[in-house]
């Protein structure tokens, strides 16, 4: 019995865009970035138990049991209207489940024959380092699950000595490089990208870098402006890396992110072209954004 | 026919697919094409095939003589197994160009998406080339099934088929391990939409029971299981009997040259016993008992469906028919007609309420083994899957692991879209209203799409297999 707990926002049983093949994806609550363009802002913060969402829930799927605890959430009553998350004052979500590693293994077992592996995503998955590490270890030790590959979708902010502890049980990592320049990255996410670059270097060196993801926001991100520098750095530290281009879209974003310009097909295509001219071979543009 | 049976028919609780009670030909015919190629045909004045060109030519000739309600055959053979003995010294390019012409000819001369070709389970040049050509041409015809056998089919062949699905939503992938014991040494063919029937025989008649309608007659689950369902099954058997008697005794069909030359065998024909409307049946019964639960989503609903399927399977297993396969009819999850309103085909989950693809497959898999003559789910996958065909491959293997009989997927926004079990091109549907169409099934699908609002949702299944104007 492994009782290490993960705070889980949701689980998707069948995803085709979170690593190779068919994958079960676990979205962990909590993020250390504050991206102005965030598509899932309700995954950023942990609930502070203010109870404000309780009265707003139309079918009363939320209940106050203890003022000091997050509201009690009933899945079977919830109608998925998202009122709670749109009104939460701190970008949190009352529908979080606390699931132990053992319980998670049971859940994964049900779907094991349909999937190539699992991916932890978020929020920022690596903030729940202990949970991720012991979940991956448990999968590798389980005779029925050890064939599943374990992937992480990350913003790259985890320190290298922490990656070192994960590297043996992790099969692949998708890293977001949200901007090339320190200042641009800081403006966009609230954090510098120094650790992201260290992460990319470290994972590439250990053959665990599955893909680097670029999110193109016209006039905001600086990939095209700094392409020469970025390209030679990537060739030097992560040669042969697969690059996935996402184009920023308004679908699913709220508030001030709506003021940012959307990427057109032309924007993502010209980034792809430029990367090709800089000798990158493995480039894809995410289908959802075409 | 008894008054009760007539009434059940009038109330649309059982139905004979509007073929009338005096059919002159069987509903689905599966010639033994292998025997035909080997022996030629006296009636058609054809010598045994000597080479690849002969084989293609002879097949094309025979297709025009296969009896069918649409006058286009619903089964055109296990093409790779049929053609491999004639490949001889041909190069890959030669095979490619010959098969490509053949494929275009099939679509233009026999333009009907119920015309079904089978390939696999073994890997060979004809099988690979057909997959390649089918993806290139993206035609509605022929319908295509790849038989997958865990022992014989290499992963790379399955992956190639999944790459095809990603762009054209074809082929179906058939769980050969599950079906290969069926119908003795001549085996089975997948025909029309997804019907699994004996080669050298077929289906003499198809009668179906409307589970939704029967559930509405019942006042409780017990009443449904113990009284109403057995009652209407008996009525369906009465219809089957009347129609089979006529076909086998009075119609002269079995004097056909295909029978005389051994390409069809009267003993390998059997009635299909279809059921449909399971989704509404379950929801109706649960609400009559004031129980919670929705088919496809809830354990108790899925368990009740399994019980119903098992009950019908038992009835079919225990009821002897004079013109059956070993004296029995064959259970089928029936795809529907375009006159069906608000009824979900077969045992499928109601449109628009489907869970994620894995949950979808798992909730229905336990029922699949009971449908000897075919059952299918159509999954709608997001277009993003196009960049990741391995995901389709894994989904398919997981499905077979759980006992799914046939795996079929539509990729949303592909131009080629599957309706029940057959294909249409969305671009043709859009042209149809102005210009008409050269294919049979496009007009059929247009009706289906208009009557079921399918085009307002994700491209998906529509609920019928044949409509009756075609059967006149
Ligand atoms: S989810 Fe937000 S609104 Fe609801 S209790 Fe937690 S912090 Fe408050
Ligand atoms: S989404 Fe939130 S507000 Fe809406 S029903 Fe569910 S818990 Fe209540």
XYZ file of C-alpha atoms and ligand atoms in Angstrom:
778
model
C 0.000 0.000 0.000
C 1.522 3.263 -1.135
C -0.325 6.120 0.501
C 1.524 9.054 -1.040
C -1.210 11.389 -2.205
C -1.512 13.332 -5.443
C -3.833 16.281 -5.874
C -5.481 15.480 -9.159
C -7.458 17.908 -11.267
C -8.595 15.306 -13.763
C -7.724 12.119 -15.606
C -8.188 11.575 -19.326
C -8.242 7.935 -20.366
C -7.399 8.354 -24.018
C -5.164 11.116 -25.306
C -3.311 11.199 -28.608
C -1.443 14.474 -28.119
C 0.523 13.935 -24.908
C 3.417 11.807 -26.092
C 3.734 8.718 -28.277
C 0.722 6.473 -28.973
C -2.386 6.307 -26.875
C -1.952 7.656 -23.340
C -3.751 8.082 -20.065
C -3.078 11.598 -18.840
C -3.128 12.714 -15.217
C -3.503 16.443 -14.689
C -2.002 17.503 -11.365
C -3.200 20.619 -9.597
C -0.859 23.526 -8.962
C 1.582 25.574 -11.040
C 4.517 27.857 -10.224
C 4.131 29.947 -13.370
C 1.533 32.578 -13.922
C 1.332 32.701 -17.702
C -0.719 35.507 -19.108
C -1.919 33.161 -21.823
C -2.816 30.196 -19.557
C -5.440 27.860 -21.039
C -6.274 26.256 -17.691
C -5.898 29.000 -15.067
C -7.984 27.017 -12.570
C -5.140 24.503 -12.310
C -2.671 27.125 -11.014
C -3.448 27.415 -7.306
C -4.433 25.116 -4.494
C -7.803 25.775 -2.924
C -7.656 27.989 0.206
C -10.983 26.734 1.532
C -12.743 30.113 1.292
C -16.010 28.278 0.460
C -17.106 30.990 -1.972
C -17.865 28.562 -4.770
C -20.254 26.499 -2.626
C -23.277 28.782 -2.950
C -22.716 29.431 -6.641
C -22.893 25.801 -7.715
C -26.268 25.408 -9.507
C -27.015 21.753 -8.620
C -25.347 21.929 -5.151
C -22.552 19.549 -5.988
C -20.350 21.439 -3.503
C -20.872 21.382 0.248
C -19.160 22.921 3.246
C -18.268 20.171 5.693
C -15.469 21.919 7.558
C -14.725 25.640 7.093
C -10.997 24.844 7.202
C -11.153 22.298 4.402
C -11.909 22.571 0.682
C -15.591 22.030 -0.086
C -16.805 18.464 -0.481
C -17.403 17.747 -4.145
C -19.880 15.135 -5.481
C -19.070 13.957 -9.010
C -22.445 12.378 -9.638
C -24.280 15.646 -8.935
C -21.880 17.904 -10.876
C -23.176 18.959 -14.283
C -19.811 20.261 -15.471
C -20.977 23.858 -15.874
C -17.628 25.325 -14.700
C -19.335 28.073 -12.688
C -17.140 27.270 -9.702
C -13.867 27.776 -11.517
C -14.976 30.930 -13.268
C -15.895 32.498 -9.905
C -13.059 31.204 -7.747
C -11.143 34.329 -6.641
C -7.742 32.636 -6.657
C -7.672 30.515 -9.854
C -8.324 27.245 -8.119
C -10.808 24.436 -8.566
C -12.958 22.700 -5.932
C -13.196 19.489 -7.952
C -9.775 18.162 -6.988
C -9.418 14.562 -5.864
C -6.744 13.376 -3.517
C -5.656 10.038 -4.886
C -2.998 7.745 -3.484
C -0.393 6.011 -5.628
C -2.059 2.665 -4.948
C -5.462 3.962 -5.992
C -3.926 5.450 -9.109
C -2.397 2.094 -10.039
C -5.832 0.493 -9.796
C -7.269 3.154 -12.067
C -4.460 2.775 -14.616
C -4.828 -1.044 -14.604
C -8.367 -0.753 -15.945
C -7.110 0.967 -19.069
C -3.694 -0.679 -19.394
C -4.424 -2.792 -22.459
C -5.564 0.231 -24.470
C -2.596 2.498 -23.843
C 1.097 2.786 -24.550
C 1.716 4.667 -21.356
C 0.800 7.444 -19.009
C 1.669 11.126 -18.987
C 1.591 13.408 -15.977
C 0.650 16.946 -16.883
C -0.835 19.917 -15.127
C -0.676 22.497 -13.734
C 2.964 21.735 -13.313
C 3.303 18.039 -12.582
C 6.801 18.173 -11.117
C 5.629 20.353 -8.207
C 4.156 17.130 -6.802
C 7.565 15.561 -7.150
C 7.129 12.869 -4.511
C 3.868 11.663 -5.982
C 5.215 11.539 -9.535
C 8.377 9.768 -8.473
C 6.657 7.106 -6.444
C 3.917 6.630 -9.041
C 6.503 5.994 -11.771
C 8.509 3.702 -9.494
C 5.399 1.751 -8.629
C 4.478 1.345 -12.316
C 7.943 0.069 -13.161
C 7.728 -2.464 -10.346
C 4.234 -3.713 -11.172
C 4.401 -6.778 -13.427
C 1.099 -5.887 -15.121
C 1.992 -2.259 -15.717
C 5.729 -2.240 -16.290
C 5.241 -2.203 -20.077
C 3.685 1.268 -19.827
C 5.958 4.190 -20.598
C 5.973 7.086 -18.139
C 6.075 10.601 -19.566
C 6.088 14.069 -18.042
C 4.717 17.221 -19.575
C 6.521 20.084 -17.843
C 7.328 23.783 -17.919
C 10.933 22.784 -17.239
C 11.312 24.618 -13.961
C 12.380 21.605 -11.901
C 15.987 21.702 -10.725
C 18.495 19.390 -12.305
C 19.246 17.514 -9.077
C 15.549 16.659 -8.853
C 15.500 15.483 -12.466
C 18.425 13.261 -11.546
C 16.179 11.437 -9.076
C 13.455 10.941 -11.690
C 15.566 10.067 -14.678
C 15.652 6.278 -14.212
C 11.908 5.859 -13.961
C 10.982 8.408 -16.616
C 10.823 7.427 -20.278
C 10.306 10.779 -21.884
C 9.661 14.436 -21.174
C 7.911 17.169 -23.139
C 9.314 20.559 -22.153
C 7.704 23.919 -22.867
C 10.115 26.603 -23.934
C 7.765 29.531 -23.621
C 10.193 32.163 -24.883
C 13.876 32.353 -25.741
C 14.888 35.571 -24.037
C 15.000 35.826 -20.223
C 13.035 39.062 -20.169
C 10.364 37.908 -22.559
C 9.981 34.681 -20.575
C 9.759 36.616 -17.330
C 7.096 38.903 -18.719
C 5.100 35.989 -20.077
C 5.297 33.556 -17.174
C 6.517 35.442 -14.125
C 9.727 33.354 -14.032
C 13.081 33.334 -15.779
C 13.861 30.474 -18.172
C 17.290 29.676 -16.829
C 16.124 26.400 -15.248
C 14.176 25.478 -18.370
C 17.335 25.591 -20.435
C 19.198 23.544 -17.822
C 16.358 21.012 -17.882
C 16.474 20.723 -21.668
C 20.250 20.210 -21.589
C 20.097 17.607 -18.853
C 17.245 15.587 -20.348
C 18.737 15.655 -23.846
C 22.052 14.420 -22.491
C 20.257 11.470 -20.901
C 18.114 10.740 -23.959
C 14.891 11.543 -22.163
C 13.918 14.708 -24.015
C 10.940 13.620 -26.105
C 9.975 17.016 -27.435
C 10.432 20.738 -26.990
C 7.214 22.693 -27.304
C 7.038 26.214 -28.636
C 3.862 28.216 -28.174
C 3.755 30.923 -30.806
C 1.951 34.109 -29.737
C 2.403 36.690 -32.498
C 4.119 39.914 -31.348
C 4.696 38.384 -27.887
C 6.992 35.363 -28.214
C 10.455 35.866 -29.636
C 11.251 32.591 -31.416
C 11.507 34.124 -34.866
C 13.367 37.204 -33.681
C 16.006 35.135 -31.931
C 15.969 32.136 -34.229
C 19.726 32.029 -34.967
C 20.697 32.020 -31.333
C 17.966 29.590 -30.282
C 18.715 27.212 -33.140
C 22.426 26.990 -32.498
C 21.852 26.493 -28.771
C 19.380 23.678 -29.421
C 21.703 22.047 -31.950
C 24.511 22.203 -29.450
C 22.598 20.926 -26.395
C 19.704 18.944 -27.757
C 20.689 17.839 -31.229
C 18.034 15.989 -33.227
C 15.282 17.099 -30.879
C 11.678 16.948 -31.978
C 9.963 20.326 -31.956
C 6.242 20.802 -31.604
C 4.755 24.151 -32.514
C 1.494 25.184 -30.929
C -0.264 28.299 -32.101
C -1.950 30.400 -29.418
C -5.754 30.407 -29.770
C -8.476 32.076 -27.729
C -10.395 28.857 -27.312
C -10.512 28.088 -23.583
C -8.758 31.234 -22.357
C -10.327 34.000 -20.306
C -9.653 37.512 -19.073
C -6.601 39.384 -20.190
C -5.362 36.507 -22.342
C -8.139 37.425 -24.775
C -6.274 40.633 -25.519
C -3.323 38.648 -26.926
C -3.315 38.065 -30.686
C -4.122 34.569 -31.957
C -1.642 32.684 -34.104
C -2.769 32.062 -37.659
C -1.842 29.072 -39.736
C 0.604 31.371 -41.486
C 2.304 32.292 -38.195
C 2.922 28.680 -37.223
C 3.956 27.788 -40.768
C 6.544 30.533 -40.959
C 8.048 29.446 -37.660
C 8.204 25.913 -39.022
C 9.816 27.099 -42.238
C 12.402 29.080 -40.373
C 13.243 26.114 -38.160
C 13.610 23.967 -41.263
C 15.975 26.513 -42.719
C 17.953 26.128 -39.515
C 18.342 22.393 -40.090
C 15.655 21.067 -37.758
C 14.068 17.988 -39.274
C 11.533 16.726 -36.799
C 8.965 19.510 -36.524
C 5.242 19.227 -36.124
C 2.447 21.722 -35.755
C -0.273 20.670 -33.356
C -3.376 19.624 -35.272
C -5.790 21.314 -32.931
C -4.403 24.677 -33.942
C -4.596 24.300 -37.695
C -48.971 -15.625 -40.203
C -50.801 -15.353 -36.893
C -52.793 -12.242 -36.038
C -50.447 -11.502 -33.127
C -47.414 -11.613 -35.386
C -49.125 -9.420 -37.967
C -49.923 -6.940 -35.226
C -46.360 -6.955 -33.891
C -45.238 -6.211 -37.428
C -47.808 -3.448 -37.924
C -46.701 -1.869 -34.655
C -43.105 -2.002 -35.813
C -41.987 -4.231 -32.929
C -40.662 -6.778 -35.355
C -39.709 -6.041 -38.918
C -38.759 -7.926 -42.070
C -36.788 -5.070 -43.634
C -39.670 -4.332 -46.004
C -38.786 -7.174 -48.296
C -42.261 -8.669 -48.230
C -42.910 -12.233 -47.177
C -42.087 -13.781 -50.541
C -38.412 -13.049 -51.203
C -36.986 -14.355 -54.477
C -33.378 -14.123 -53.427
C -31.417 -14.327 -50.201
C -30.576 -11.092 -48.464
C -26.793 -11.573 -48.424
C -24.864 -13.922 -50.692
C -21.190 -14.896 -50.259
C -19.965 -16.899 -53.260
C -17.030 -19.230 -52.830
C -14.825 -17.190 -55.150
C -11.838 -19.436 -54.568
C -13.629 -22.444 -55.997
C -14.899 -20.310 -58.854
C -11.386 -19.154 -59.795
C -10.103 -22.724 -59.610
C -12.835 -24.365 -61.655
C -14.145 -21.590 -63.880
C -17.844 -21.698 -64.733
C -19.780 -23.765 -67.258
C -22.732 -21.413 -67.147
C -20.570 -18.333 -67.710
C -18.351 -20.215 -70.184
C -15.212 -19.354 -68.257
C -12.066 -21.440 -67.995
C -10.191 -21.681 -64.678
C -8.067 -18.567 -64.115
C -4.447 -19.003 -65.266
C -2.906 -15.723 -64.233
C -3.523 -12.481 -62.363
C -5.387 -10.826 -65.244
C -7.659 -13.838 -65.666
C -8.418 -13.849 -61.972
C -9.357 -10.157 -61.897
C -11.366 -10.474 -65.080
C -13.262 -13.569 -63.957
C -14.041 -12.014 -60.592
C -15.360 -8.868 -62.236
C -17.612 -10.988 -64.459
C -18.956 -13.012 -61.566
C -19.681 -9.895 -59.492
C -22.349 -9.020 -62.042
C -24.119 -12.325 -61.444
C -24.163 -12.376 -57.658
C -27.776 -12.066 -56.477
C -28.342 -9.081 -54.215
C -31.131 -6.754 -53.205
C -29.194 -3.879 -54.798
C -27.898 -5.903 -57.769
C -24.411 -5.127 -56.531
C -22.667 -7.873 -54.543
C -22.299 -7.279 -50.798
C -19.179 -9.449 -50.691
C -16.386 -9.512 -53.261
C -14.065 -11.969 -51.558
C -10.933 -12.335 -49.454
C -9.077 -10.589 -52.211
C -5.488 -11.173 -51.159
C -6.029 -14.870 -50.494
C -7.834 -15.174 -53.832
C -5.215 -13.348 -55.847
C -1.922 -14.414 -54.239
C -1.818 -17.768 -56.127
C -1.851 -15.810 -59.403
C 0.870 -13.260 -58.629
C 3.565 -15.363 -60.309
C 6.464 -13.283 -61.606
C 4.667 -9.958 -61.480
C 6.674 -7.047 -60.092
C 5.405 -4.775 -57.357
C 4.723 -2.025 -59.901
C 2.721 -4.352 -62.107
C 0.619 -5.554 -59.187
C 0.071 -1.975 -58.146
C -1.130 -0.779 -61.512
C -3.385 -3.773 -62.126
C -4.987 -3.527 -58.704
C -5.386 0.212 -59.004
C -7.345 -0.152 -62.244
C -9.403 -2.890 -60.626
C -10.154 -0.656 -57.614
C -11.247 2.231 -59.837
C -13.361 -0.127 -61.918
C -15.100 -1.477 -58.811
C -16.008 2.000 -57.600
C -17.219 3.249 -60.988
C -19.029 0.138 -62.214
C -20.398 -1.107 -58.896
C -20.743 2.147 -56.968
C -22.172 0.891 -53.736
C -20.480 1.169 -50.380
C -22.153 -2.034 -49.137
C -19.880 -3.964 -51.501
C -17.333 -5.359 -49.067
C -13.791 -6.646 -49.693
C -11.805 -8.598 -47.071
C -8.009 -8.749 -46.722
C -5.595 -10.375 -44.246
C -4.934 -11.887 -41.772
C -1.580 -12.853 -43.319
C 0.807 -10.257 -44.647
C 1.377 -10.267 -48.395
C 1.993 -7.984 -51.320
C -1.643 -7.926 -52.480
C -2.890 -7.009 -49.007
C -0.311 -4.209 -48.645
C -0.941 -2.897 -52.137
C -4.703 -2.804 -51.633
C -4.241 -0.789 -48.431
C -1.947 1.600 -50.269
C -4.335 2.074 -53.186
C -7.387 2.388 -50.956
C -5.773 5.253 -49.036
C -4.666 6.972 -52.251
C -8.018 6.795 -53.962
C -10.230 7.360 -50.889
C -13.289 5.966 -52.656
C -16.512 5.017 -50.929
C -16.445 1.614 -52.650
C -15.510 -1.010 -51.894
C -16.049 -1.217 -48.148
C -12.944 -2.855 -46.682
C -12.088 -5.087 -43.714
C -8.656 -6.183 -42.563
C -8.756 -9.436 -40.611
C -6.356 -9.244 -37.667
C -4.976 -12.400 -36.077
C -2.554 -12.058 -33.166
C -0.571 -14.989 -34.530
C -0.536 -14.177 -38.234
C -0.824 -10.427 -38.634
C 2.373 -8.442 -38.066
C 2.152 -5.195 -36.115
C 3.428 -3.275 -39.123
C 0.424 -4.374 -41.188
C -1.969 -3.342 -38.448
C -0.188 0.001 -38.249
C -0.538 0.530 -41.995
C -4.273 -0.091 -41.678
C -4.438 2.387 -38.780
C -2.630 4.989 -40.878
C -5.344 4.478 -43.469
C -8.050 4.937 -40.838
C -6.418 8.196 -39.816
C -6.929 9.654 -43.283
C -9.916 7.766 -44.729
C -11.732 6.103 -41.779
C -11.250 2.764 -43.665
C -10.766 -0.200 -43.200
C -12.707 -1.964 -40.451
C -10.384 -4.152 -38.414
C -11.802 -7.555 -37.614
C -10.922 -9.652 -34.568
C -10.027 -12.787 -36.499
C -9.080 -14.721 -33.352
C -12.659 -14.336 -32.225
C -14.308 -15.245 -35.536
C -12.036 -17.829 -37.124
C -13.705 -20.852 -35.557
C -17.009 -19.893 -37.111
C -18.676 -21.598 -40.032
C -16.306 -24.563 -40.405
C -13.567 -24.838 -42.987
C -14.888 -22.406 -45.580
C -14.974 -19.800 -42.879
C -16.603 -16.404 -42.767
C -16.688 -13.200 -44.740
C -17.437 -9.679 -43.531
C -20.078 -8.302 -45.880
C -22.289 -5.260 -46.426
C -21.894 -3.070 -43.325
C -20.242 -5.482 -40.898
C -22.216 -8.720 -41.203
C -20.247 -11.868 -40.443
C -21.624 -14.739 -42.537
C -20.636 -18.161 -43.942
C -18.644 -18.188 -47.182
C -20.348 -20.284 -49.887
C -23.645 -19.346 -48.256
C -24.968 -16.276 -46.554
C -28.144 -14.975 -45.061
C -31.493 -16.078 -46.432
C -33.481 -13.504 -44.498
C -33.055 -10.837 -41.856
C -35.747 -10.153 -39.300
C -35.251 -7.781 -36.415
C -36.795 -7.119 -33.022
C -37.239 -3.545 -31.835
C -36.043 -3.679 -28.217
C -37.136 -0.100 -27.582
C -40.682 -0.901 -28.679
C -40.805 -4.119 -26.676
C -39.557 -2.314 -23.566
C -42.379 0.191 -23.936
C -44.867 -2.728 -23.852
C -43.403 -4.126 -20.643
C -44.442 -2.969 -17.180
C -41.274 -4.091 -15.402
C -37.870 -5.587 -16.063
C -39.189 -8.996 -15.040
C -42.162 -8.673 -17.386
C -39.765 -7.690 -20.174
C -37.401 -10.595 -19.589
C -39.928 -13.295 -18.826
C -42.927 -12.400 -20.960
C -42.596 -9.647 -23.550
C -39.183 -10.318 -25.039
C -39.695 -14.086 -25.470
C -43.113 -13.346 -26.983
C -41.797 -10.988 -29.646
C -38.852 -13.255 -30.357
C -41.360 -15.996 -31.161
C -43.212 -13.612 -33.456
C -39.928 -12.843 -35.207
C -39.367 -16.559 -35.675
C -42.759 -16.859 -37.304
C -41.746 -14.220 -39.839
C -38.413 -15.938 -40.418
C -40.129 -19.243 -41.002
C -42.623 -17.884 -43.525
C -39.952 -16.118 -45.521
C -37.518 -19.035 -45.481
C -40.179 -21.488 -46.572
C -40.892 -19.377 -49.605
C -37.269 -18.773 -50.521
C -36.088 -22.333 -50.104
C -39.168 -24.187 -51.374
C -41.049 -21.984 -53.803
C -38.713 -19.373 -55.198
C -36.501 -21.552 -57.432
C -33.537 -19.580 -56.173
C -31.599 -22.708 -55.305
C -31.655 -23.783 -58.955
C -29.290 -20.871 -59.617
C -26.131 -21.776 -61.519
C -24.023 -20.653 -58.525
C -25.641 -23.417 -56.474
C -25.394 -25.978 -59.250
C -21.718 -25.262 -59.723
C -21.010 -25.544 -55.984
C -20.152 -21.859 -55.511
C -23.088 -21.591 -53.119
C -24.367 -24.279 -50.795
C -27.968 -24.139 -49.605
C -26.938 -25.605 -46.255
C -24.700 -22.619 -45.552
C -27.558 -20.118 -45.554
C -29.111 -19.035 -42.286
C -31.522 -16.366 -41.089
C -30.120 -13.365 -39.266
C -31.938 -12.570 -36.057
C -31.392 -8.857 -35.495
C -31.991 -6.703 -32.465
C -31.771 -2.925 -32.242
C -32.689 -0.073 -29.925
C -30.827 -1.484 -26.908
C -29.946 2.004 -25.641
C -33.554 3.197 -25.474
C -34.675 -0.203 -24.189
C -32.368 0.029 -21.183
C -33.233 3.628 -20.393
C -36.959 2.861 -20.690
C -36.781 -0.190 -18.436
C -34.702 1.578 -15.792
C -37.054 4.520 -15.671
C -40.076 2.209 -15.426
C -38.439 0.737 -12.333
C -37.537 4.236 -11.156
C -33.897 3.297 -11.175
C -31.014 5.624 -11.963
C -28.638 4.762 -14.746
C -27.886 5.475 -18.367
C -26.730 3.011 -21.001
C -23.021 3.340 -21.757
C -22.316 5.346 -18.620
C -23.487 3.306 -15.669
C -22.559 -0.180 -14.544
C -26.119 -1.253 -13.740
C -27.361 -0.157 -17.164
C -24.569 -1.987 -18.966
C -25.145 -5.095 -16.845
C -28.856 -5.118 -17.721
C -27.968 -4.858 -21.423
C -25.644 -7.814 -21.082
C -28.431 -9.831 -19.444
C -30.799 -8.990 -22.290
C -28.221 -9.912 -24.919
C -27.572 -13.200 -23.112
C -31.280 -13.930 -22.983
C -31.769 -13.311 -26.705
C -28.642 -15.349 -27.447
C -30.097 -18.219 -25.433
C -33.385 -18.025 -27.300
C -31.545 -18.019 -30.633
C -29.386 -20.893 -29.482
C -32.369 -22.997 -28.433
C -34.766 -22.262 -31.258
C -34.503 -24.610 -34.170
C -35.237 -23.292 -37.641
C -35.719 -25.437 -40.756
C -33.309 -23.390 -42.899
C -30.535 -22.370 -40.547
C -26.836 -22.929 -39.989
C -26.870 -26.254 -38.169
C -30.558 -25.556 -37.705
C -30.115 -22.169 -36.045
C -30.511 -18.483 -36.853
C -27.558 -16.130 -36.295
C -27.777 -13.286 -33.780
C -27.012 -9.821 -35.163
C -26.774 -6.304 -33.765
C -28.759 -4.607 -36.485
C -27.803 -1.225 -37.896
C -31.238 0.256 -38.528
C -33.252 1.674 -41.400
C -33.751 5.284 -42.323
C -37.405 5.029 -41.352
C -36.270 4.483 -37.739
C -36.865 7.577 -35.687
C -35.180 8.095 -32.334
C -33.880 4.552 -32.141
C -30.190 3.786 -31.778
C -28.840 1.019 -34.028
C -28.107 -2.390 -32.556
C -26.560 -2.301 -29.122
C -24.784 1.006 -29.681
C -24.709 3.849 -27.207
C -27.025 6.749 -28.053
C -25.476 9.388 -30.298
C -24.094 12.364 -28.480
C -23.829 10.578 -25.124
C -20.781 8.443 -25.886
C -18.051 8.411 -23.247
C -14.342 8.492 -24.166
C -13.342 5.798 -26.696
C -11.851 3.404 -24.121
C -14.805 3.542 -21.740
C -17.060 3.235 -24.780
C -15.383 0.035 -25.923
C -15.159 -1.461 -22.448
C -18.805 -0.892 -21.647
C -19.974 -2.780 -24.748
C -17.276 -5.437 -25.163
C -18.870 -8.085 -22.912
C -21.876 -8.278 -25.260
C -19.930 -8.711 -28.478
C -19.203 -12.447 -28.313
C -22.909 -13.249 -28.529
C -23.490 -11.640 -31.925
C -22.399 -14.444 -34.223
C -23.382 -12.622 -37.408
C -21.906 -9.262 -36.515
C -21.887 -6.279 -34.210
C -20.039 -3.015 -34.517
C -19.227 0.140 -32.662
C -18.131 3.207 -34.518
C -15.774 5.391 -32.563
C -15.408 9.010 -33.483
C -11.844 10.139 -32.990
C -10.513 13.679 -32.842
C -8.667 14.842 -35.963
C -5.490 15.186 -33.876
C -5.197 11.392 -34.047
C -4.008 11.791 -37.637
C -0.514 12.569 -36.394
C -0.556 9.539 -34.106
C -1.836 6.364 -35.817
C -0.128 4.165 -33.179
C -2.817 5.402 -30.814
C -5.483 3.896 -33.087
C -3.472 0.692 -33.197
C -3.334 0.477 -29.392
C -7.003 1.271 -29.067
C -7.791 -1.512 -31.517
C -5.620 -4.059 -29.738
C -7.087 -3.116 -26.381
C -10.552 -3.472 -27.869
C -9.795 -6.988 -29.122
C -8.292 -7.875 -25.761
C -11.607 -7.007 -24.176
C -13.619 -9.016 -26.705
C -14.694 -6.440 -29.286
C -15.516 -8.251 -32.538
C -14.961 -5.520 -35.121
C -13.130 -2.236 -34.615
C -14.295 0.746 -36.636
C -13.287 4.371 -36.301
C -14.284 7.604 -37.986
C -11.842 10.455 -37.788
C -13.808 13.678 -37.480
C -13.406 16.004 -40.480
C -12.184 13.283 -42.841
C -14.015 13.653 -46.125
C -14.773 9.939 -46.086
C -17.196 9.193 -43.283
C -18.809 5.988 -42.216
C -22.580 5.795 -42.031
C -23.591 2.750 -39.927
C -21.030 0.560 -41.650
C -20.692 1.965 -45.139
C -18.826 4.991 -46.461
C -19.882 8.307 -47.936
C -17.873 11.291 -49.052
C -19.063 14.418 -47.272
C -18.160 16.485 -50.322
C -20.509 14.318 -52.424
C -23.328 14.824 -49.952
C -22.901 18.556 -50.301
C -22.961 18.309 -54.100
C -25.851 15.863 -54.212
C -28.692 18.306 -53.778
C -27.552 20.300 -56.795
C -26.216 17.675 -59.143
C -27.220 14.174 -58.079
C -24.701 11.435 -57.458
C -23.335 8.511 -59.449
C -23.289 6.233 -56.399
C -26.192 4.338 -54.827
C -25.308 4.900 -51.249
C -24.670 8.624 -51.347
C -28.363 9.363 -51.817
C -29.111 6.933 -49.030
C -26.701 8.659 -46.708
C -28.070 12.059 -47.624
C -31.487 10.953 -46.363
C -29.905 9.538 -43.254
C -27.937 12.668 -42.588
C -30.955 14.930 -43.024
C -33.215 12.789 -40.866
C -30.772 12.327 -38.035
C -29.057 15.725 -37.940
C -25.719 13.993 -38.176
C -24.099 16.873 -40.007
C -24.851 19.232 -37.174
C -22.722 17.165 -34.886
C -19.432 15.468 -35.305
C -19.412 13.281 -38.386
C -20.671 9.999 -37.049
C -22.905 7.069 -37.583
C -26.373 7.282 -38.967
C -28.954 4.719 -38.204
C -29.714 2.581 -41.156
C -28.360 -0.049 -43.314
C -30.688 -0.264 -46.293
C -33.696 1.816 -46.989
C -36.690 0.320 -48.611
C -36.839 2.209 -51.869
C -33.730 0.315 -52.792
C -35.355 -3.011 -52.186
C -38.238 -2.515 -54.584
S -12.169 26.393 -5.146
Fe -11.760 28.566 -5.003
S -13.727 29.449 -4.413
Fe -13.879 27.277 -3.996
S -13.281 27.079 -1.880
Fe -11.439 26.735 -3.060
S -10.473 28.732 -3.212
Fe -12.579 29.078 -2.569
S -18.806 22.519 -12.521
Fe -18.578 23.428 -10.479
S -20.329 24.810 -10.289
Fe -20.787 23.467 -12.015
S -21.933 21.760 -11.128
Fe -19.809 21.123 -11.084
S -19.063 21.732 -9.109
Fe -20.952 22.857 -9.400
